[in-house]
Structures are given as structure tokens and as C-alpha cells.
XYZ file of C-alpha atoms in Angstrom:
196
model
C -24.655 -48.552 12.870
C -24.597 -44.725 12.664
C -26.270 -42.414 15.079
C -29.006 -41.550 12.490
C -29.817 -45.154 11.888
C -30.044 -45.780 15.684
C -32.238 -42.756 16.310
C -34.413 -43.876 13.389
C -34.911 -47.319 14.856
C -35.551 -45.999 18.368
C -38.083 -43.473 17.068
C -39.887 -46.251 15.284
C -40.056 -48.397 18.464
C -41.096 -45.342 20.650
C -43.475 -43.551 18.250
C -44.253 -46.077 15.510
C -42.947 -43.660 12.980
C -39.550 -42.705 11.654
C -38.520 -40.154 9.168
C -35.149 -38.721 8.168
C -36.184 -35.151 8.935
C -37.574 -36.138 12.367
C -34.318 -38.025 13.061
C -32.220 -34.988 12.107
C -34.347 -32.771 14.285
C -34.038 -34.986 17.315
C -30.240 -35.202 16.874
C -30.096 -31.410 16.555
C -32.088 -31.030 19.742
C -29.630 -33.471 21.570
C -26.629 -31.450 20.324
C -28.041 -28.212 21.723
C -29.039 -29.829 25.139
C -26.791 -29.723 28.128
C -28.217 -32.887 29.875
C -30.979 -35.420 29.719
C -33.455 -33.175 31.607
C -32.743 -30.355 29.255
C -33.385 -32.653 26.257
C -36.630 -33.972 27.733
C -37.778 -30.318 28.373
C -37.195 -29.607 24.712
C -39.172 -32.704 23.811
C -42.085 -31.363 25.966
C -41.907 -27.764 24.549
C -41.898 -28.920 20.964
C -44.567 -31.603 21.567
C -42.705 -34.111 19.599
C -42.349 -36.939 22.155
C -44.198 -37.650 25.339
C -41.914 -38.207 28.297
C -41.992 -41.719 29.539
C -39.315 -43.900 31.240
C -38.527 -45.370 27.746
C -38.170 -41.749 26.423
C -35.745 -40.945 29.335
C -33.628 -43.965 28.445
C -33.620 -42.884 24.775
C -32.611 -39.379 25.756
C -29.692 -40.423 28.001
C -28.395 -42.916 25.357
C -28.699 -40.308 22.646
C -26.750 -37.726 24.693
C -23.993 -40.265 25.328
C -23.644 -40.846 21.510
C -23.837 -37.248 20.329
C -21.539 -34.355 21.214
C -23.636 -31.889 23.085
C -23.477 -28.473 24.659
C -21.412 -28.142 27.742
C -23.191 -27.272 31.016
C -23.323 -23.527 31.610
C -21.198 -22.402 34.598
C -22.748 -20.089 37.066
C -21.836 -16.682 35.864
C -20.197 -14.522 38.320
C -21.762 -11.152 38.108
C -19.300 -8.578 36.717
C -19.683 -4.924 37.533
C -21.178 -2.878 34.728
C -19.308 -0.042 33.054
C -21.437 2.551 34.888
C -20.553 0.935 38.288
C -16.853 0.891 37.411
C -17.056 4.605 36.485
C -18.919 5.393 39.740
C -16.213 3.558 41.761
C -13.461 5.435 40.033
C -15.179 8.705 40.576
C -15.583 8.039 44.254
C -11.923 7.112 44.515
C -10.831 10.294 42.777
C -13.118 12.338 45.097
C -11.594 10.737 48.151
C -8.075 11.619 46.889
C -8.983 15.241 46.146
C -10.686 15.596 49.530
C -7.365 14.472 51.123
C -5.318 16.926 49.092
C -7.670 19.870 49.646
C -7.641 19.270 53.380
C -3.898 19.568 53.332
C -4.061 22.775 51.448
C -6.433 24.492 53.880
C -3.596 25.394 56.136
C -2.174 27.795 53.492
C -3.475 31.284 53.104
C -5.529 32.072 50.000
C -3.811 35.397 49.195
C -0.801 33.960 47.428
C -3.137 32.011 45.264
C -4.744 35.186 43.996
C -1.341 36.747 43.287
C -0.359 33.693 41.195
C -3.566 33.975 39.232
C -3.059 37.662 38.651
C 0.531 37.193 37.556
C -0.522 34.300 35.247
C -3.029 36.598 33.575
C -0.532 39.373 33.102
C 2.049 37.044 31.638
C -0.659 35.579 29.342
C -1.532 39.126 28.106
C 2.134 39.920 27.448
C 2.630 36.635 25.545
C -0.534 37.267 23.571
C 0.917 40.581 22.351
C 4.264 39.006 21.553
C 2.725 35.993 19.950
C 0.592 38.206 17.644
C 3.736 39.946 16.145
C 5.489 36.609 16.045
C 2.469 35.123 14.287
C 2.443 37.833 11.653
C 6.148 37.477 11.003
C 5.838 33.692 10.733
C 2.899 34.089 8.308
C 4.863 36.484 6.147
C 7.960 34.230 6.063
C 5.768 31.231 5.212
C 4.153 33.220 2.340
C 7.531 34.327 1.025
C 8.858 30.651 1.219
C 5.752 29.376 -0.633
C 6.104 31.961 -3.413
C 9.908 31.050 -3.743
C 9.058 27.351 -3.811
C 6.298 27.886 -6.390
C 8.694 29.909 -8.696
C 11.442 27.279 -8.334
C 8.925 24.514 -9.212
C 7.675 26.355 -12.196
C 11.236 26.915 -13.430
C 12.153 23.228 -13.005
C 9.050 22.246 -14.956
C 9.912 24.582 -17.806
C 13.529 23.308 -17.833
C 12.328 19.695 -17.912
C 9.902 20.332 -20.737
C 12.682 22.155 -22.592
C 15.073 19.243 -22.137
C 12.519 16.703 -23.393
C 11.735 18.784 -26.400
C 15.381 19.081 -27.285
C 16.024 15.320 -26.845
C 13.065 14.328 -29.084
C 14.338 16.626 -31.904
C 17.936 15.348 -31.541
C 16.726 11.736 -31.577
C 14.770 12.414 -34.769
C 17.735 14.056 -36.340
C 20.008 11.234 -35.489
C 17.467 8.739 -36.836
C 16.970 10.614 -40.029
C 20.778 10.858 -40.511
C 21.189 7.139 -39.984
C 18.433 6.320 -42.482
C 19.983 8.696 -45.039
C 23.313 6.989 -44.569
C 21.743 3.565 -45.199
C 20.058 4.855 -48.337
C 23.166 6.535 -49.674
C 25.656 3.796 -48.773
C 24.882 1.660 -51.871
C 25.029 4.729 -54.045
C 28.328 5.952 -52.581
C 29.805 2.458 -52.835
C 28.785 2.151 -56.513
C 30.352 5.558 -57.171
C 33.595 4.431 -55.794
C 33.434 1.378 -57.917
C 32.867 3.491 -61.090
C 35.715 5.831 -60.179
C 37.974 2.878 -59.705
C 36.992 1.426 -63.124
C 37.580 4.670 -64.927
């Protein structure tokens, strides 16, 4: 006896009615249920079957016959992305405080000199880099022009070669056809000369 037939018979004995659609609905509820109490709650919420001791026995038997949802495990709360970022920020702040407290012993004057010397070096490199940039741009333009001219020359040469080969092929073909046409005439002329 299949599960559908069994549910159909049980529904008929419990409710006095059985229908294929109702049977499939009850089986679907059982598959989605975790345990007997969950299935009975679904019966109550859908107002399909009143909960009685016979209904409880039906629900437990049905759950033993049908594969159903596994019980949900208690979910351990995971920290959210915002919490993780906040923790990381706090760790970084603590590290930076430790480093900055070590640096408090040093005088601040050398730091200013370093900043000024960095600014001066940066200005010098800016001037040098501007001339280098212009030279590089000019050399790239010259290279581009040279490559463009070489490409144009290669294209012209390729077109010229293709044109020549087409004409040569046509000439060879025409010559072969002429030889075929003339070969019977030439051979007949040789025969006539031999006969004379």
C-alpha cells in the first residue's frame, strides 16, 4: 500500500471524506514539518483537521512514513559585518596608539625637515619629469608615424603582389587553354607534312 493510499484511507476514517488533492496537501504538510507537534500546528493553522488523539496518532504515523524536514539547530549568532568592521577598527586604533606612544620620545623638528626635503625633491622631480614626459611623448609620436608608414607600405606591397599573381594566373590559364585548342591543329599539320 502506497503512502497516498494509506493517507487516503486514514482521512476517510478521520474525516469521513477523502480526495486525491487533500491527500497530496496533507503529505506536503508532513514533508515540510519537523515533528508531530509542528504538523499538528499546521493542521490547526489551515483549519483542515481538528486535533484529537486519533489525529495525533495519524500525524506521528505519517511522519514516520514520509521523509520530512530536519529539525532546525539552534543558530549560533554570528557577528554582523558592521560588528566585524568595528572590532577591526578598534584593534587598529590600539596598535596605532602603541606606536604613537613610542614615537612621543623623539623630537618633532626632524619630522618637519623630512617633510620639507620631500617637498623639495618632489618639485625637482616634477620639473625633470615634465621634460622627460615631453621627450617621451615626442618619441612615441615619431614611433607611431614610423609604424603607420611601414604598415601603409606593407599594405601597398601586398596589394601589388596579389594583383600580379592574379594576372599571372590568368595568363597561364589562357596559355594552357590555347595549347589545348591548338594541339589538334598542330598534330594534324604534322600529319599533313608527313604525308606530303
